[in-house]
Amino acid sequence: MNNNAGQAIRLKKEILVRIIKAFLSEDFKEQTRLIPYDMRPKGMEVPYRCCIYKERAIIKDRTIAGLGFAIEEDNETTLLSTYAQKALERTEISNKNLTVLQAACKGCNTNRIYVTDLCQGCVARPCESSCKFGAISIVNGRSVIDDSKCKKCQMCVNACPYNAIVKITVPCEEACPVGAIKKDETGFASIDHEKCINCGRCTAACPFGAVHEKSQIIDILKEIKSDKKVIAMIAPSIAGQFPGNIYQLKTAIMKAGFDDVYEVAQGADITANNEAKEFIERMEGDQKFMTTSCCAGYNQLIEKHLPQIKPFVSDTKTPLFYTAEIVKQEHPDAVTVFVSPCVAKRAEGFDNPNVDYVMNYEELGALFVAKKIQIMDCEETKYTKEASKQARNFGYTGGVAESVKASLKDEDKIKPCIISGLTKESIKQLKQYATNGECANGCNLVEVMCCEGGCIGGNATINSVRTAKKQIDNFTANSENIPKIE
Amino acid sequence: MDKISVKVCVGTTCFVMGGASLQELNDIIPKKYGDKVEIAASNCLGLCSINWEYSKAPYVKVNEEVVANATTEKVLEEIDRQLGI
Ligand code: FES
């Protein structure tokens, strides 16, 4: 993560804290209206942009996303206090989970191949001869690219002995594995929600922090404030995200206003066992491999872009599915909130009637900050059902395959192949497996995680992948093993 | 000269506001300074709860000196300054 992106993420979190504080104050609307002015008061030195007004405009946009609205739909004249009021009145959430902050986006050039001043106008002209599309000509002794012919193949970039030709990239476009985000004619990035698999890569890739998740935090706080029972379901990866252990975390979450907390790892135990049974059945049939099905980003990829792999994908439901089912059975009157590492799960939550809201780790963190809750000062509270070690390790790469393996009496039946991160390349690889009907090197269980490192690499995580994994391993070292299937 | 003591706040506010990534100091500091500098994690240093001071979290203390908005680079700079490098 570069420093700028780090600062942008910090800014997002600070705004979330302020929105929550505003909600908890006497006058939500007015306090929300003041957020840009409180953060950039008169006379303050301007940290990032050209002037204080632009900074405030950007903070306003970020606040709109934090209140759960699409920035694209803002007409610039609507006051933040009006948005706050609308958020209070809103009774439904939308399934367009990402929104782009236009004022911050303007900063980058469009994707293209560009000849720099380093061009020596040489005699050999390897650039010209390397181009298969006739896009390069020499004008006044300098190489010039005709953008209408250029296919961005980068042959010239590699051919130039002076490294004079460069590829200018738009980070979000580069990062998106399915071509769902593009700079349009206006120069702003926009998201094609039909194509978007909610992997969240663009949010992490943009150095300006211009892509935002639309938060449901106000909707959740409203439920908490009403007398309803609100239950948090925490994803396994959370064990590496906050100070203290998950028992102290449970107390902290309850202090923040929730009535109960369930470990989604509880559902992961069911997922692993079911997947193991299914694996045996499929391998005894005529299939050569099976892929896992717990990652929401991967499931949307299959739906929208990779239907050919469907026959090989496990029919087992996600840990969240089973957990939410249990919670709604035990508490039919409760409002359920999934606490998530990523934006992809927002889409899964939206489609599942047992999941009412999704709150990401940054938002939960902001809630702790706003309410001044110190997790390490909290007592431990036990969970009604303890999850297994393998289920608790679901959130990092390799963990799911390991849990399926550990569910079998004969663990050697499984030869796992791990996809850690959905990129253009790994999607190609999956396509290949689907076409061939088998995967490379005799592997028979493909674990697919949308994010590098697994869920601990999700777009809304707080900790780095390395330290998060360490923290989880320390915690799960003493957990019980997963039961084996018959 | 006494050892320099570095206290990285891993209280909830600091951790959430960016302190999580300061854990890399645990590896960097012993490598860079050997036993001249001692590093420890600390629960909430009590700095975040004053007014809106959470907005300057994460905090690190290098001896008595408070580094606000702490980054790995800033902390190393402060150590160097105190060591007179
Ligand atoms: S959490 Fe670091 S000073 Fe309070």
XYZ file of C-alpha atoms and ligand atoms in Angstrom:
575
model
C 0.000 0.000 0.000
C 1.501 3.367 -0.873
C 1.378 6.272 1.493
C -1.187 8.221 -0.450
C -3.609 5.329 -0.581
C -2.929 4.864 3.122
C -3.934 8.459 3.729
C -7.053 8.089 1.596
C -8.113 5.041 3.593
C -7.495 6.940 6.813
C -9.638 9.762 5.551
C -12.476 7.356 4.753
C -12.288 5.956 8.257
C -12.160 9.375 9.865
C -15.271 10.385 7.941
C -17.062 7.223 9.070
C -16.199 8.027 12.677
C -17.596 11.525 12.241
C -20.791 10.261 10.622
C -21.340 7.846 13.495
C -20.593 10.548 16.066
C -23.037 12.821 14.277
C -25.693 10.115 14.418
C -25.127 9.663 18.128
C -25.266 13.418 18.770
C -28.260 15.614 19.486
C -28.425 16.953 15.958
C -27.492 14.399 13.318
C -28.343 16.589 10.337
C -26.428 19.656 11.407
C -23.414 17.706 12.632
C -23.296 15.875 9.299
C -23.508 19.128 7.373
C -20.510 20.403 9.307
C -18.233 17.417 8.643
C -16.288 19.015 5.751
C -15.887 22.251 7.742
C -14.842 20.484 10.929
C -12.243 18.488 9.043
C -10.978 21.441 7.029
C -11.650 24.489 9.209
C -11.096 28.015 7.977
C -7.451 28.898 7.711
C -6.207 25.322 7.850
C -3.257 24.434 5.720
C -4.397 22.271 2.836
C -2.851 18.821 3.043
C -3.491 17.242 -0.355
C -5.395 19.231 -2.952
C -5.181 22.616 -4.617
C -7.372 24.513 -2.170
C -9.535 24.110 0.886
C -12.742 24.269 -1.155
C -11.785 21.306 -3.273
C -10.806 19.374 -0.162
C -14.173 20.102 1.399
C -15.962 19.109 -1.807
C -14.176 15.774 -1.773
C -14.921 15.218 1.899
C -18.545 15.978 1.141
C -18.582 13.323 -1.583
C -16.989 10.778 0.719
C -19.587 11.602 3.347
C -22.365 10.965 0.822
C -20.980 7.459 0.258
C -20.639 6.977 4.006
C -24.303 7.861 4.377
C -25.070 5.144 1.843
C -25.813 7.117 -1.317
C -24.328 7.008 -4.810
C -22.023 9.941 -5.469
C -22.793 9.721 -9.191
C -26.374 10.704 -8.469
C -25.425 13.798 -6.476
C -26.429 17.083 -8.088
C -23.977 19.106 -5.960
C -26.702 21.387 -4.627
C -28.152 18.922 -2.143
C -26.874 19.650 1.352
C -25.317 16.978 3.523
C -28.033 17.686 6.078
C -30.604 16.699 3.455
C -28.709 13.488 2.777
C -28.626 12.769 6.491
C -32.399 13.212 6.629
C -32.853 10.955 3.590
C -30.671 8.315 5.211
C -32.891 8.404 8.278
C -36.018 7.992 6.170
C -34.630 5.281 3.900
C -36.160 1.850 4.376
C -34.362 -0.041 1.633
C -30.753 -0.564 0.643
C -29.534 -0.893 -2.929
C -27.364 -3.560 -4.507
C -25.052 -1.141 -6.311
C -22.354 -1.351 -3.729
C -19.570 0.757 -5.161
C -19.620 4.406 -6.074
C -16.981 6.635 -7.653
C -16.012 9.998 -6.326
C -15.714 12.127 -9.417
C -13.979 15.096 -7.867
C -11.121 12.872 -6.760
C -10.986 10.812 -9.922
C -10.023 13.527 -12.392
C -6.381 13.057 -11.449
C -5.371 10.354 -13.868
C -4.637 10.154 -17.553
C -6.424 7.717 -19.796
C -4.940 4.335 -20.485
C -2.539 4.606 -23.422
C 0.880 4.051 -24.876
C 2.960 7.204 -24.831
C 6.282 8.219 -26.372
C 8.364 10.211 -23.889
C 11.081 12.776 -24.556
C 13.643 10.022 -24.266
C 12.923 9.095 -27.893
C 16.208 9.529 -29.767
C 14.705 9.377 -33.224
C 17.041 6.498 -34.035
C 17.681 5.053 -37.476
C 16.720 1.455 -36.743
C 13.217 2.412 -35.598
C 12.416 -0.884 -33.879
C 9.185 0.652 -32.575
C 7.855 1.228 -36.059
C 8.701 -2.263 -37.254
C 7.454 -3.937 -34.075
C 3.961 -2.468 -34.432
C 1.619 -4.865 -36.170
C -1.105 -2.297 -36.485
C 0.755 0.454 -38.294
C 0.101 2.818 -35.411
C 3.625 4.245 -35.240
C 5.125 6.693 -37.664
C 8.105 9.011 -37.446
C 7.315 12.708 -37.529
C 10.114 15.291 -37.360
C 12.585 12.622 -36.315
C 10.404 11.445 -33.427
C 8.211 8.441 -32.972
C 4.494 9.275 -32.852
C 1.591 6.967 -31.965
C -1.752 7.142 -33.701
C -4.120 6.407 -30.812
C -6.938 5.420 -33.160
C -4.868 2.509 -34.479
C -2.995 1.568 -31.297
C -4.201 -1.666 -29.681
C -2.037 -1.177 -26.574
C -0.188 -4.440 -27.207
C 3.033 -2.895 -25.889
C 5.283 -4.438 -28.530
C 6.894 -1.029 -29.066
C 7.373 -0.555 -25.339
C 9.472 -3.691 -25.290
C 11.212 -2.965 -28.588
C 12.593 0.481 -27.788
C 16.245 0.189 -26.687
C 16.022 3.563 -24.885
C 12.938 2.634 -22.838
C 11.432 5.744 -24.332
C 7.928 4.373 -24.769
C 5.766 3.800 -21.741
C 2.377 2.456 -20.956
C 0.270 4.916 -18.989
C -2.201 2.999 -16.913
C -5.354 3.845 -15.051
C -4.924 1.913 -11.810
C -8.578 1.002 -11.364
C -8.940 -0.243 -14.949
C -5.712 -2.175 -14.603
C -6.850 -3.775 -11.370
C -10.348 -4.778 -12.456
C -10.220 -8.418 -13.599
C -13.473 -8.214 -15.571
C -13.316 -4.838 -17.306
C -16.143 -3.357 -15.264
C -14.590 0.031 -14.519
C -13.632 2.454 -17.274
C -12.761 6.074 -17.756
C -15.501 7.321 -20.010
C -15.491 10.282 -22.426
C -15.865 12.713 -19.558
C -12.578 11.515 -18.117
C -14.243 10.070 -15.034
C -14.210 6.436 -14.079
C -17.572 4.761 -13.963
C -18.631 1.309 -12.938
C -20.689 -1.022 -15.072
C -22.711 -2.745 -12.377
C -23.843 -5.448 -14.804
C -20.253 -6.587 -15.149
C -18.975 -5.759 -11.676
C -18.313 -8.761 -9.425
C -17.773 -6.565 -6.348
C -14.255 -7.830 -5.811
C -13.219 -4.435 -4.483
C -9.897 -4.356 -6.286
C -10.553 -0.886 -7.665
C -11.107 0.514 -4.183
C -7.680 -0.686 -3.166
C -5.978 0.233 -6.446
C -7.025 3.867 -6.794
C -4.269 6.077 -5.347
C -6.837 8.823 -4.771
C -9.186 6.567 -2.884
C -11.909 7.572 -5.314
C -13.894 4.349 -5.258
C -16.099 3.973 -2.213
C -18.293 1.336 -0.724
C -21.768 2.593 -0.036
C -22.091 2.162 3.677
C -25.124 0.770 5.487
C -23.883 2.013 8.827
C -26.728 4.500 9.321
C -29.314 1.817 8.563
C -27.668 -0.455 11.121
C -27.454 2.283 13.762
C -31.137 3.016 13.192
C -32.003 -0.632 13.912
C -29.857 -0.589 17.036
C -31.543 2.598 18.234
C -35.001 1.129 17.737
C -35.857 -1.590 20.182
C -35.180 -4.432 17.801
C -32.810 -7.251 18.592
C -29.728 -6.819 16.399
C -27.284 -9.695 15.991
C -23.774 -9.493 14.531
C -22.293 -12.406 12.597
C -18.534 -12.058 12.410
C -16.511 -13.509 9.515
C -13.624 -15.823 10.457
C -10.993 -13.407 9.130
C -11.911 -10.914 11.848
C -9.693 -12.779 14.307
C -6.722 -11.052 12.685
C -8.198 -7.583 12.467
C -8.492 -6.086 15.915
C -6.522 -6.006 19.135
C -7.500 -8.590 21.738
C -9.167 -11.942 21.033
C -12.586 -12.721 19.569
C -14.100 -13.223 23.027
C -13.146 -9.680 24.015
C -14.314 -8.597 20.594
C -17.719 -10.095 21.286
C -18.032 -7.991 24.419
C -16.889 -4.911 22.512
C -19.455 -5.473 19.757
C -22.188 -5.861 22.361
C -21.033 -2.659 24.052
C -21.418 -0.992 20.671
C -25.109 -1.863 20.806
C -25.562 -5.362 19.402
C -27.568 -7.923 21.340
C -25.554 -11.004 20.424
C -22.624 -12.139 18.311
C -22.198 -15.358 16.311
C -19.036 -16.683 14.751
C -19.551 -17.322 11.034
C -16.848 -19.952 11.491
C -19.712 -21.957 12.977
C -21.222 -22.060 9.486
C -17.792 -22.718 7.988
C -17.728 -26.032 9.843
C -20.926 -26.996 8.031
C -19.592 -25.753 4.701
C -16.387 -27.767 5.072
C -18.177 -30.969 6.038
C -20.737 -30.637 3.241
C -18.064 -29.833 0.710
C -16.110 -32.887 1.775
C -19.161 -35.132 1.252
C -19.852 -33.554 -2.078
C -16.240 -33.963 -3.104
C -16.357 -37.703 -2.487
C -19.595 -38.046 -4.465
C -18.280 -36.048 -7.377
C -14.982 -37.904 -7.542
C -16.784 -41.226 -7.420
C -18.847 -39.943 -10.347
C -17.073 -38.900 -13.493
C -15.707 -35.510 -12.493
C -12.021 -34.857 -12.215
C -12.120 -31.775 -10.029
C -14.332 -29.579 -7.906
C -13.952 -25.936 -6.964
C -14.954 -24.403 -3.648
C -17.929 -22.044 -3.483
C -17.582 -19.916 -0.380
C -16.134 -16.744 -1.882
C -18.759 -14.174 -2.850
C -16.544 -12.506 -5.454
C -15.883 -15.837 -7.135
C -19.584 -16.730 -7.106
C -20.387 -13.473 -8.881
C -17.621 -14.123 -11.375
C -19.199 -17.491 -12.194
C -22.638 -15.917 -12.530
C -21.581 -13.040 -14.733
C -18.514 -14.153 -16.652
C -17.638 -17.811 -16.219
C -20.782 -19.965 -16.553
C -18.782 -22.774 -18.154
C -17.176 -23.630 -14.814
C -20.508 -24.029 -13.044
C -20.704 -27.843 -13.428
C -17.472 -28.100 -11.439
C -18.402 -25.714 -8.652
C -19.511 -27.165 -5.352
C -23.221 -26.738 -4.611
C -22.468 -26.296 -0.936
C -23.552 -22.984 0.540
C -21.297 -20.385 2.104
C -20.489 -20.200 5.836
C -22.537 -17.018 5.989
C -25.540 -18.824 4.499
C -25.552 -21.532 7.192
C -24.815 -19.129 10.015
C -27.557 -16.700 9.023
C -29.997 -19.601 8.734
C -29.177 -20.737 12.263
C -29.433 -17.220 13.670
C -32.828 -16.595 12.063
C -34.072 -19.948 13.324
C -32.978 -19.224 16.856
C -34.090 -15.587 16.748
C -36.813 -15.127 14.113
C -37.399 -11.563 15.285
C -33.785 -10.442 15.034
C -32.123 -8.110 12.553
C -28.914 -9.736 11.283
C -25.719 -7.907 10.385
C -22.826 -9.668 8.719
C -19.452 -8.190 9.662
C -17.383 -8.502 6.516
C -13.863 -8.115 5.171
C -15.016 -7.158 1.686
C -17.580 -5.529 -0.551
C -18.377 -8.767 -2.401
C -20.249 -10.048 0.616
C -22.561 -7.038 0.395
C -23.941 -8.515 -2.796
C -24.297 -11.954 -1.221
C -26.006 -10.413 1.800
C -28.363 -8.491 -0.444
C -29.452 -11.703 -2.169
C -29.921 -13.636 1.065
C -33.145 -12.809 2.956
C -31.577 -14.045 6.197
C -28.881 -11.356 6.030
C -30.345 -7.923 6.635
C -27.231 -5.755 6.541
C -23.518 -5.915 5.940
C -20.967 -3.873 7.844
C -17.295 -4.034 6.945
C -14.296 -4.098 9.291
C -13.484 -0.438 8.700
C -17.008 0.493 9.684
C -16.945 -1.661 12.804
C -13.577 -0.087 13.663
C -15.045 3.381 13.183
C -17.934 2.438 15.461
C -15.477 1.423 18.200
C -13.565 4.676 17.774
C -16.716 6.796 17.835
C -17.959 5.053 20.969
C -14.493 4.987 22.564
C -14.572 1.246 23.083
C -11.203 -0.312 23.936
C -11.332 -4.005 23.057
C -8.411 -4.963 25.246
C -10.163 -3.544 28.295
C -13.200 -5.746 27.635
C -13.970 -8.946 29.503
C -14.230 -12.149 27.508
C -17.678 -13.413 26.490
C -18.034 -16.978 25.247
C -19.891 -17.991 22.098
C -22.818 -20.376 22.360
C -21.075 -22.603 19.856
C -17.312 -22.775 19.434
C -16.039 -23.283 15.897
C -13.202 -25.609 14.918
C -9.651 -24.604 14.225
C -9.995 -25.319 10.496
C -13.185 -23.273 10.226
C -11.539 -20.393 12.011
C -8.728 -20.565 9.463
C -11.194 -20.200 6.566
C -10.252 -16.593 6.070
C -6.773 -17.107 4.704
C -5.577 -18.723 1.538
C -5.386 -22.489 1.787
C -7.670 -22.571 4.803
C -10.772 -23.744 3.001
C -9.037 -26.565 1.136
C -7.383 -27.593 4.396
C -10.722 -27.763 6.195
C -12.267 -29.937 3.488
C -9.229 -32.182 3.647
C -9.352 -32.411 7.413
C -13.017 -33.406 7.185
C -12.068 -36.644 5.431
C -10.870 -39.817 7.078
C -8.537 -40.381 4.177
C -7.032 -36.943 3.736
C -4.799 -38.070 0.878
C -7.761 -38.194 -1.464
C -7.474 -34.455 -1.864
C -4.851 -32.780 -3.993
C -5.546 -29.094 -3.583
C -4.765 -26.318 -6.003
C -5.010 -22.812 -4.631
C -6.119 -19.677 -6.439
C -5.271 -16.750 -4.237
C -6.608 -13.674 -5.979
C -8.860 -13.328 -9.032
C -6.861 -11.573 -11.712
C -7.112 -11.605 -15.477
C -4.529 -14.418 -15.445
C -6.122 -16.615 -12.822
C -9.522 -16.241 -14.498
C -7.920 -17.504 -17.719
C -6.567 -20.442 -15.782
C -10.020 -21.291 -14.428
C -11.474 -21.065 -17.935
C -8.847 -23.513 -19.070
C -9.793 -25.965 -16.313
C -13.448 -25.724 -17.310
C -12.699 -26.347 -20.988
C -10.359 -29.250 -20.290
C -12.576 -30.775 -17.657
C -9.543 -31.190 -15.454
C -6.903 -29.066 -13.809
C -3.157 -29.151 -13.943
C -0.911 -31.630 -12.107
C -3.661 -34.002 -11.114
C -5.159 -31.587 -8.623
C -8.770 -32.279 -7.772
C -9.872 -29.550 -5.376
C -9.528 -25.957 -6.480
C -9.844 -23.426 -3.709
C -10.756 -20.054 -5.153
C -10.383 -16.850 -3.177
C -11.054 -13.551 -4.838
C -8.479 -11.637 -2.805
C -4.772 -12.245 -2.521
C -4.083 -13.969 0.748
C -7.778 -14.842 1.105
C -10.354 -12.888 3.083
C -7.627 -11.318 5.206
C -6.668 -9.510 1.981
C -10.204 -8.151 1.532
C -10.666 -4.544 0.504
C -12.032 -3.419 3.860
C -9.495 -5.077 6.133
C -7.544 -3.148 8.726
C -4.470 -5.292 9.257
C -1.838 -6.379 6.746
C -2.151 -9.911 5.382
C 1.033 -11.084 7.048
C 0.305 -9.894 10.564
C -3.348 -10.865 10.288
C -2.390 -14.441 9.454
C 0.014 -14.585 12.381
C -2.657 -13.317 14.735
C -5.180 -15.896 13.491
C -2.677 -18.746 13.783
C -1.854 -17.775 17.355
C -5.515 -17.745 18.204
C -6.535 -20.989 16.496
C -3.567 -23.029 17.725
C -5.677 -24.120 20.689
C -9.004 -24.630 18.906
C -10.496 -28.092 18.420
C -10.116 -30.009 15.170
C -13.022 -30.188 12.752
C -15.146 -33.365 13.044
C -14.599 -35.937 10.295
C -17.466 -36.969 8.043
C -18.677 -40.538 7.914
C 23.335 6.209 27.117
C 20.049 4.669 28.165
C 18.091 2.546 25.782
C 15.494 4.333 23.744
C 12.054 2.990 24.470
C 9.497 2.845 21.679
C 5.893 2.234 22.639
C 3.556 1.458 19.756
C -0.033 1.993 20.750
C -2.196 -0.965 19.833
C -5.267 0.391 21.513
C -8.386 0.084 19.402
C -8.400 3.643 18.081
C -4.763 3.602 17.023
C -5.020 0.100 15.599
C -8.042 0.995 13.501
C -6.726 4.343 12.307
C -3.581 2.837 10.819
C -1.590 1.423 13.715
C -2.023 -2.106 12.427
C 0.646 -1.504 9.819
C 3.086 -0.199 12.450
C 3.573 -3.768 13.589
C 6.266 -4.016 10.956
C 8.407 -1.960 13.353
C 8.745 -5.111 15.450
C 10.937 -6.528 12.693
C 12.627 -3.368 11.492
C 13.769 -1.881 14.800
C 15.828 -4.783 16.195
C 17.444 -5.238 12.804
C 18.321 -1.594 12.436
C 19.308 -0.611 15.981
C 20.139 -3.866 17.754
C 19.800 -3.426 21.504
C 19.995 0.367 21.451
C 16.245 0.571 21.043
C 13.582 -1.347 22.861
C 10.170 -1.749 21.280
C 6.947 -2.761 22.978
C 3.274 -2.708 22.198
C 1.146 -0.686 24.542
C -2.540 -0.570 25.261
C -4.305 2.786 24.765
C -1.866 5.555 25.687
C -4.830 7.727 26.595
C -4.114 10.240 23.851
C -6.982 9.353 21.550
C -9.806 10.184 23.910
C -9.029 13.877 24.272
C -11.516 15.828 22.118
C -11.162 14.924 18.478
C -7.622 13.728 18.970
C -8.487 10.337 17.532
C -8.066 12.040 14.200
C -4.338 12.173 14.854
C -4.086 8.486 15.741
C -2.114 6.252 15.493
C 0.253 7.317 18.248
C 3.733 6.066 19.061
C 5.871 7.212 21.981
C 9.619 7.403 21.510
C 10.815 7.935 25.081
C 8.667 10.871 26.165
C 8.215 12.243 22.662
C 4.771 11.613 21.106
C 4.628 10.866 17.396
C 1.106 11.596 16.131
C -0.242 10.379 12.790
C 2.539 7.867 13.124
C 3.992 6.062 10.151
C 6.953 3.705 10.127
C 9.112 6.417 8.536
C 8.155 9.059 11.090
C 8.975 6.756 13.989
C 12.363 5.824 12.540
C 13.121 9.507 11.977
C 12.340 10.317 15.589
C 14.566 7.488 16.811
C 17.396 8.739 14.612
C 16.915 12.241 15.915
C 17.152 11.099 19.515
C 20.142 8.929 18.795
C 21.728 11.931 17.128
C 22.200 10.186 13.792
S -5.799 3.859 21.298
Fe -3.863 4.733 21.016
S -3.934 6.436 22.291
Fe -5.837 5.510 22.653
